[in-house]
PDB file of C-alpha atoms in Angstrom:
ATOM      1  CA  MET A   1     -57.505 -16.281   3.190  1.00 78.00           C
ATOM      2  CA  ARG A   2     -60.313 -15.695   5.624  1.00 90.00           C
ATOM      3  CA  ILE A   3     -63.293 -13.456   4.862  1.00 95.00           C
ATOM      4  CA  LEU A   4     -65.889 -12.288   7.367  1.00 96.00           C
ATOM      5  CA  LEU A   5     -69.229 -11.791   5.615  1.00 97.00           C
ATOM      6  CA  VAL A   6     -71.500  -9.451   7.584  1.00 96.00           C
ATOM      7  CA  GLU A   7     -74.948  -9.790   6.001  1.00 94.00           C
ATOM      8  CA  ASP A   8     -78.371 -10.075   7.656  1.00 92.00           C
ATOM      9  CA  ASP A   9     -80.146 -11.587   4.612  1.00 91.00           C
ATOM     10  CA  ARG A  10     -79.432 -15.293   4.988  1.00 93.00           C
ATOM     11  CA  ARG A  11     -80.252 -16.124   1.367  1.00 93.00           C
ATOM     12  CA  VAL A  12     -77.812 -13.512   0.104  1.00 92.00           C
ATOM     13  CA  ALA A  13     -75.248 -14.659   2.667  1.00 94.00           C
ATOM     14  CA  ALA A  14     -75.607 -18.314   1.627  1.00 95.00           C
ATOM     15  CA  ALA A  15     -75.148 -17.485  -2.056  1.00 94.00           C
ATOM     16  CA  LEU A  16     -72.129 -15.254  -1.404  1.00 93.00           C
ATOM     17  CA  SER A  17     -70.539 -17.741   0.995  1.00 94.00           C
ATOM     18  CA  SER A  18     -70.903 -20.537  -1.551  1.00 93.00           C
ATOM     19  CA  ALA A  19     -69.424 -18.447  -4.371  1.00 90.00           C
ATOM     20  CA  LEU A  20     -66.486 -17.255  -2.267  1.00 90.00           C
ATOM     21  CA  THR A  21     -65.768 -20.765  -0.955  1.00 89.00           C
ATOM     22  CA  ARG A  22     -65.601 -22.064  -4.530  1.00 84.00           C
ATOM     23  CA  ARG A  23     -62.981 -19.407  -5.195  1.00 79.00           C
ATOM     24  CA  GLY A  24     -60.798 -20.713  -2.371  1.00 77.00           C
ATOM     25  CA  TYR A  25     -61.699 -18.384   0.496  1.00 86.00           C
ATOM     26  CA  GLU A  26     -62.602 -19.452   4.016  1.00 90.00           C
ATOM     27  CA  VAL A  27     -65.826 -17.644   4.906  1.00 95.00           C
ATOM     28  CA  GLU A  28     -67.413 -16.892   8.274  1.00 96.00           C
ATOM     29  CA  HIS A  29     -70.913 -15.415   8.305  1.00 97.00           C
ATOM     30  CA  ALA A  30     -72.155 -12.893  10.862  1.00 96.00           C
ATOM     31  CA  ALA A  31     -75.753 -11.639  10.648  1.00 95.00           C
ATOM     32  CA  THR A  32     -75.478  -8.941  13.314  1.00 95.00           C
ATOM     33  CA  VAL A  33     -73.126  -6.290  14.633  1.00 94.00           C
ATOM     34  CA  ALA A  34     -72.634  -8.298  17.828  1.00 94.00           C
ATOM     35  CA  ALA A  35     -71.689 -11.437  15.899  1.00 95.00           C
ATOM     36  CA  ALA A  36     -69.265  -9.484  13.720  1.00 95.00           C
ATOM     37  CA  LEU A  37     -67.498  -7.964  16.717  1.00 95.00           C
ATOM     38  CA  SER A  38     -67.027 -11.404  18.312  1.00 94.00           C
ATOM     39  CA  ALA A  39     -65.899 -13.158  15.115  1.00 94.00           C
ATOM     40  CA  ALA A  40     -62.467 -14.713  14.687  1.00 92.00           C
ATOM     41  CA  PRO A  41     -59.667 -12.651  13.080  1.00 90.00           C
ATOM     42  CA  CYS A  42     -59.866 -12.402   9.296  1.00 92.00           C
ATOM     43  CA  ASP A  43     -58.095 -10.900   6.293  1.00 90.00           C
ATOM     44  CA  LEU A  44     -61.057  -9.016   4.868  1.00 94.00           C
ATOM     45  CA  VAL A  45     -64.621  -8.015   5.807  1.00 96.00           C
ATOM     46  CA  LEU A  46     -67.536  -7.799   3.381  1.00 96.00           C
ATOM     47  CA  LEU A  47     -69.859  -5.494   5.284  1.00 93.00           C
ATOM     48  CA  ASP A  48     -73.558  -4.819   4.700  1.00 89.00           C
ATOM     49  CA  LEU A  49     -74.311  -1.406   6.163  1.00 83.00           C
ATOM     50  CA  ASN A  50     -77.966  -2.296   6.928  1.00 83.00           C
ATOM     51  CA  LEU A  51     -77.946  -4.528  10.002  1.00 88.00           C
ATOM     52  CA  PRO A  52     -80.752  -5.384  12.453  1.00 89.00           C
ATOM     53  CA  ASP A  53     -78.975  -4.479  15.700  1.00 89.00           C
ATOM     54  CA  GLY A  54     -76.923  -1.470  14.727  1.00 86.00           C
ATOM     55  CA  ASP A  55     -75.528   0.722  11.967  1.00 82.00           C
ATOM     56  CA  GLY A  56     -72.973  -0.887   9.694  1.00 83.00           C
ATOM     57  CA  VAL A  57     -71.190   2.470   9.419  1.00 83.00           C
ATOM     58  CA  ASP A  58     -70.508   2.421  13.165  1.00 88.00           C
ATOM     59  CA  LEU A  59     -69.340  -1.190  12.856  1.00 91.00           C
ATOM     60  CA  CYS A  60     -67.001  -0.200  10.049  1.00 90.00           C
ATOM     61  CA  ARG A  61     -65.492   2.507  12.242  1.00 88.00           C
ATOM     62  CA  GLU A  62     -64.985   0.063  15.129  1.00 92.00           C
ATOM     63  CA  LEU A  63     -63.427  -2.634  12.923  1.00 92.00           C
ATOM     64  CA  ARG A  64     -61.012  -0.085  11.499  1.00 88.00           C
ATOM     65  CA  ARG A  65     -60.118   1.125  14.994  1.00 89.00           C
ATOM     66  CA  ARG A  66     -59.347  -2.445  16.067  1.00 90.00           C
ATOM     67  CA  SER A  67     -57.290  -3.313  12.989  1.00 87.00           C
ATOM     68  CA  PRO A  68     -55.846  -0.538  10.799  1.00 82.00           C
ATOM     69  CA  GLN A  69     -54.575  -3.113   8.235  1.00 83.00           C
ATOM     70  CA  LEU A  70     -57.859  -5.006   7.883  1.00 89.00           C
ATOM     71  CA  GLY A  71     -59.416  -4.955   4.425  1.00 91.00           C
ATOM     72  CA  ILE A  72     -63.040  -3.727   4.482  1.00 92.00           C
ATOM     73  CA  ILE A  73     -65.451  -3.631   1.552  1.00 92.00           C
ATOM     74  CA  ALA A  74     -68.929  -2.198   2.084  1.00 88.00           C
ATOM     75  CA  VAL A  75     -71.436  -4.392   0.215  1.00 84.00           C
ATOM     76  CA  THR A  76     -74.803  -2.676   0.362  1.00 76.00           C
ATOM     77  CA  ALA A  77     -77.907  -1.414  -1.400  1.00 75.00           C
ATOM     78  CA  ARG A  78     -77.086   2.133  -0.309  1.00 63.00           C
ATOM     79  CA  GLY A  79     -76.080   3.648  -3.633  1.00 59.00           C
ATOM     80  CA  GLU A  80     -76.279   7.347  -2.814  1.00 60.00           C
ATOM     81  CA  GLU A  81     -73.013   9.234  -3.175  1.00 63.00           C
ATOM     82  CA  ARG A  82     -73.188  10.580   0.391  1.00 65.00           C
ATOM     83  CA  ASP A  83     -73.475   7.020   1.731  1.00 62.00           C
ATOM     84  CA  ARG A  84     -70.466   5.848  -0.282  1.00 62.00           C
ATOM     85  CA  VAL A  85     -68.376   8.818   0.789  1.00 68.00           C
ATOM     86  CA  LEU A  86     -69.350   8.353   4.447  1.00 63.00           C
ATOM     87  CA  GLY A  87     -68.459   4.667   4.383  1.00 63.00           C
ATOM     88  CA  LEU A  88     -65.068   5.353   2.805  1.00 67.00           C
ATOM     89  CA  ARG A  89     -64.304   8.171   5.232  1.00 67.00           C
ATOM     90  CA  LEU A  90     -65.095   5.945   8.212  1.00 68.00           C
ATOM     91  CA  GLY A  91     -62.692   3.215   7.163  1.00 77.00           C
ATOM     92  CA  ALA A  92     -63.992   1.133   4.255  1.00 83.00           C
ATOM     93  CA  ASP A  93     -61.390   0.434   1.564  1.00 86.00           C
ATOM     94  CA  ASP A  94     -63.972   0.031  -1.190  1.00 86.00           C
ATOM     95  CA  TYR A  95     -67.713   0.119  -1.825  1.00 84.00           C
ATOM     96  CA  VAL A  96     -69.879  -2.249  -3.907  1.00 86.00           C
ATOM     97  CA  VAL A  97     -73.545  -1.494  -4.572  1.00 83.00           C
ATOM     98  CA  LYS A  98     -76.056  -4.343  -4.905  1.00 82.00           C
ATOM     99  CA  PRO A  99     -76.709  -5.958  -7.290  1.00 82.00           C
ATOM    100  CA  PHE A 100     -73.156  -6.780  -8.374  1.00 84.00           C
ATOM    101  CA  SER A 101     -71.395  -9.579 -10.231  1.00 85.00           C
ATOM    102  CA  MET A 102     -68.972 -12.008  -8.606  1.00 86.00           C
ATOM    103  CA  VAL A 103     -66.395 -10.987 -11.205  1.00 80.00           C
ATOM    104  CA  GLU A 104     -66.571  -7.400  -9.955  1.00 83.00           C
ATOM    105  CA  LEU A 105     -66.519  -8.449  -6.304  1.00 88.00           C
ATOM    106  CA  GLN A 106     -63.565 -10.798  -6.858  1.00 83.00           C
ATOM    107  CA  ALA A 107     -61.580  -8.023  -8.534  1.00 80.00           C
ATOM    108  CA  ARG A 108     -62.298  -5.617  -5.680  1.00 85.00           C
ATOM    109  CA  ILE A 109     -61.372  -8.220  -3.045  1.00 87.00           C
ATOM    110  CA  GLU A 110     -58.034  -8.865  -4.717  1.00 81.00           C
ATOM    111  CA  ALA A 111     -57.294  -5.145  -5.059  1.00 82.00           C
ATOM    112  CA  VAL A 112     -58.051  -4.486  -1.379  1.00 86.00           C
ATOM    113  CA  LEU A 113     -55.984  -7.464  -0.219  1.00 81.00           C
ATOM    114  CA  ARG A 114     -53.037  -6.295  -2.311  1.00 75.00           C
ATOM    115  CA  ARG A 115     -53.225  -2.817  -0.796  1.00 74.00           C
ATOM    116  CA  ALA A 116     -53.504  -4.262   2.715  1.00 68.00           C
ATOM    117  CA  ALA A 117     -50.450  -6.461   2.161  1.00 63.00           C
ATOM    118  CA  HIS A 118     -48.410  -3.479   0.970  1.00 57.00           C
ATOM    119  CA  THR A 119     -49.095  -1.548   4.189  1.00 55.00           C
ATOM    120  CA  LEU A 120     -47.294  -4.166   6.290  1.00 52.00           C
ATOM    121  CA  PRO A 121     -43.668  -3.402   7.186  1.00 52.00           C
ATOM    122  CA  GLU A 122     -41.202  -5.489   5.189  1.00 54.00           C
ATOM    123  CA  ARG A 123     -38.019  -6.824   6.749  1.00 63.00           C
ATOM    124  CA  ASN A 124     -34.940  -6.316   4.564  1.00 81.00           C
ATOM    125  CA  LEU A 125     -33.270  -9.513   5.748  1.00 86.00           C
ATOM    126  CA  ILE A 126     -35.046 -12.777   6.562  1.00 87.00           C
ATOM    127  CA  GLU A 127     -33.204 -15.755   8.037  1.00 88.00           C
ATOM    128  CA  ALA A 128     -34.777 -19.150   8.655  1.00 86.00           C
ATOM    129  CA  GLY A 129     -32.365 -21.931   9.498  1.00 86.00           C
ATOM    130  CA  VAL A 130     -29.859 -22.295   6.650  1.00 90.00           C
ATOM    131  CA  LEU A 131     -31.888 -19.955   4.434  1.00 92.00           C
ATOM    132  CA  ARG A 132     -31.066 -16.274   4.070  1.00 92.00           C
ATOM    133  CA  VAL A 133     -33.237 -13.937   1.989  1.00 93.00           C
ATOM    134  CA  ASP A 134     -32.166 -10.359   1.275  1.00 92.00           C
ATOM    135  CA  VAL A 135     -35.424  -8.659   0.284  1.00 88.00           C
ATOM    136  CA  ALA A 136     -33.937  -5.372  -0.908  1.00 86.00           C
ATOM    137  CA  ALA A 137     -31.223  -7.003  -3.022  1.00 89.00           C
ATOM    138  CA  ARG A 138     -33.534  -9.898  -4.018  1.00 91.00           C
ATOM    139  CA  THR A 139     -30.818 -12.445  -3.316  1.00 94.00           C
ATOM    140  CA  VAL A 140     -31.017 -15.869  -1.666  1.00 95.00           C
ATOM    141  CA  ALA A 141     -28.402 -18.038   0.015  1.00 94.00           C
ATOM    142  CA  VAL A 142     -28.664 -21.540   1.461  1.00 93.00           C
ATOM    143  CA  ASP A 143     -25.978 -22.404   4.001  1.00 90.00           C
ATOM    144  CA  GLY A 144     -23.834 -19.629   2.539  1.00 91.00           C
ATOM    145  CA  ARG A 145     -24.303 -20.768  -1.067  1.00 93.00           C
ATOM    146  CA  ALA A 146     -25.831 -18.189  -3.415  1.00 94.00           C
ATOM    147  CA  VAL A 147     -28.940 -19.433  -5.215  1.00 94.00           C
ATOM    148  CA  ALA A 148     -30.092 -17.841  -8.480  1.00 94.00           C
ATOM    149  CA  LEU A 149     -33.887 -17.701  -8.740  1.00 93.00           C
ATOM    150  CA  THR A 150     -36.309 -16.352 -11.296  1.00 93.00           C
ATOM    151  CA  ARG A 151     -38.536 -13.436 -10.304  1.00 91.00           C
ATOM    152  CA  LYS A 152     -41.542 -15.696  -9.677  1.00 91.00           C
ATOM    153  CA  GLU A 153     -39.488 -18.216  -7.681  1.00 93.00           C
ATOM    154  CA  PHE A 154     -38.089 -15.443  -5.487  1.00 94.00           C
ATOM    155  CA  ASP A 155     -41.546 -13.983  -4.898  1.00 92.00           C
ATOM    156  CA  ILE A 156     -42.922 -17.413  -3.912  1.00 94.00           C
ATOM    157  CA  LEU A 157     -40.043 -17.946  -1.498  1.00 94.00           C
ATOM    158  CA  LEU A 158     -40.573 -14.467  -0.041  1.00 92.00           C
ATOM    159  CA  SER A 159     -44.286 -15.191   0.467  1.00 89.00           C
ATOM    160  CA  LEU A 160     -43.311 -18.243   2.529  1.00 92.00           C
ATOM    161  CA  ALA A 161     -40.300 -16.696   4.253  1.00 90.00           C
ATOM    162  CA  ARG A 162     -42.339 -13.880   5.762  1.00 84.00           C
ATOM    163  CA  GLN A 163     -43.828 -16.492   8.139  1.00 81.00           C
ATOM    164  CA  PRO A 164     -41.450 -19.451   8.575  1.00 87.00           C
ATOM    165  CA  GLY A 165     -43.208 -22.519   9.918  1.00 87.00           C
ATOM    166  CA  VAL A 166     -46.664 -21.172   8.999  1.00 84.00           C
ATOM    167  CA  ALA A 167     -48.767 -22.791   6.269  1.00 85.00           C
ATOM    168  CA  VAL A 168     -49.423 -20.301   3.457  1.00 84.00           C
ATOM    169  CA  PRO A 169     -52.511 -21.080   1.336  1.00 82.00           C
ATOM    170  CA  ARG A 170     -52.060 -21.438  -2.417  1.00 83.00           C
ATOM    171  CA  GLU A 171     -54.508 -18.570  -2.870  1.00 80.00           C
ATOM    172  CA  ARG A 172     -52.295 -16.287  -0.771  1.00 80.00           C
ATOM    173  CA  ILE A 173     -49.274 -17.224  -2.895  1.00 87.00           C
ATOM    174  CA  LEU A 174     -51.221 -16.592  -6.094  1.00 85.00           C
ATOM    175  CA  LEU A 175     -52.262 -13.171  -4.832  1.00 79.00           C
ATOM    176  CA  ASP A 176     -48.762 -12.261  -3.609  1.00 81.00           C
ATOM    177  CA  VAL A 177     -46.973 -13.414  -6.762  1.00 86.00           C
ATOM    178  CA  TRP A 178     -49.473 -13.195  -9.641  1.00 82.00           C
ATOM    179  CA  GLY A 179     -51.805 -10.544  -8.219  1.00 76.00           C
ATOM    180  CA  THR A 180     -54.886 -12.734  -8.599  1.00 72.00           C
ATOM    181  CA  THR A 181     -56.415 -15.907  -7.198  1.00 66.00           C
ATOM    182  CA  TRP A 182     -57.791 -16.943 -10.589  1.00 66.00           C
ATOM    183  CA  ALA A 183     -54.545 -18.403 -11.971  1.00 65.00           C
ATOM    184  CA  ASP A 184     -54.182 -22.160 -12.455  1.00 70.00           C
ATOM    185  CA  ARG A 185     -53.026 -23.706  -9.174  1.00 67.00           C
ATOM    186  CA  HIS A 186     -50.773 -26.062 -11.108  1.00 81.00           C
ATOM    187  CA  THR A 187     -48.741 -22.964 -11.955  1.00 85.00           C
ATOM    188  CA  VAL A 188     -47.784 -22.700  -8.281  1.00 89.00           C
ATOM    189  CA  GLU A 189     -46.880 -26.402  -8.117  1.00 90.00           C
ATOM    190  CA  VAL A 190     -44.570 -26.138 -11.142  1.00 91.00           C
ATOM    191  CA  HIS A 191     -42.757 -23.094  -9.766  1.00 92.00           C
ATOM    192  CA  VAL A 192     -42.443 -24.633  -6.288  1.00 93.00           C
ATOM    193  CA  ALA A 193     -40.931 -27.791  -7.786  1.00 93.00           C
ATOM    194  CA  SER A 194     -38.357 -25.663  -9.612  1.00 93.00           C
ATOM    195  CA  LEU A 195     -37.690 -23.636  -6.446  1.00 94.00           C
ATOM    196  CA  ARG A 196     -37.073 -26.785  -4.413  1.00 93.00           C
ATOM    197  CA  GLY A 197     -34.586 -28.044  -6.975  1.00 92.00           C
ATOM    198  CA  LYS A 198     -32.609 -24.802  -6.917  1.00 93.00           C
ATOM    199  CA  LEU A 199     -32.564 -24.598  -3.118  1.00 93.00           C
ATOM    200  CA  GLY A 200     -30.915 -28.026  -3.105  1.00 91.00           C
ATOM    201  CA  ASP A 201     -33.060 -29.416  -0.296  1.00 87.00           C
ATOM    202  CA  ALA A 202     -36.691 -30.201  -1.134  1.00 84.00           C
ATOM    203  CA  ARG A 203     -37.485 -30.386   2.594  1.00 88.00           C
ATOM    204  CA  LEU A 204     -37.035 -26.618   2.976  1.00 92.00           C
ATOM    205  CA  VAL A 205     -40.422 -26.055   1.308  1.00 95.00           C
ATOM    206  CA  GLU A 206     -43.006 -28.419   2.751  1.00 94.00           C
ATOM    207  CA  THR A 207     -46.355 -29.264   1.202  1.00 93.00           C
ATOM    208  CA  VAL A 208     -49.338 -28.819   3.524  1.00 91.00           C
ATOM    209  CA  ARG A 209     -52.055 -31.027   2.067  1.00 88.00           C
ATOM    210  CA  GLY A 210     -55.264 -29.228   1.238  1.00 82.00           C
ATOM    211  CA  VAL A 211     -53.779 -25.849   2.159  1.00 81.00           C
ATOM    212  CA  GLY A 212     -50.567 -24.856   0.406  1.00 88.00           C
ATOM    213  CA  TYR A 213     -46.915 -24.693   1.409  1.00 93.00           C
ATOM    214  CA  ARG A 214     -44.774 -23.940   4.439  1.00 92.00           C
ATOM    215  CA  LEU A 215     -41.154 -22.903   4.808  1.00 93.00           C
ATOM    216  CA  ARG A 216     -39.484 -25.224   7.273  1.00 88.00           C
ATOM    217  CA  ALA A 217     -38.499 -23.357  10.438  1.00 76.00           C
ATOM    218  CA  GLU A 218     -35.512 -24.699  12.361  1.00 69.00           C
TER     219      GLU A 218
END
């Protein structure tokens, strides 16, 4: 998952970037409004409202206009209630006041990403090659053969099936299935191994080294 960190204090930015990278996120740093607006697409923005070339509140409004599903957390020293309310009204999903702990920030990031994921439209039927996933009925078939999966196995397959042929990071799977990125990554490996066995063709779920897994798209 990709996070855009908008922070003009380079020492704070370096510390946050390092902490977030250790937790499995890909982080891009922008020190100005201009840099933030030209940054690559991301899953979530950590936004300092005090920026040298513009107001972070205006930036928040523009980012929300560009991407209604984008997760935005205001990370700032502005602790007054009116500032928090203004930021939330203009598009921020959450608000964290400095100083804060990484435990608190991690929890807020996960909560915002979960909410953002739930706003995306879900297809009721997903077909990828020989694989057929009925989301509403929570059933799976491979080449017409029904496959019985546990709840976790189905949720992992659904996380991959939403984007056939696209590598899905382990952290994304952890968040989709377990609701956190703190779980042991070996947990994902064990469940994927079981899923492959039940699907009957281990090649349907491919390992992408250093990233995660990908559902083979035919």
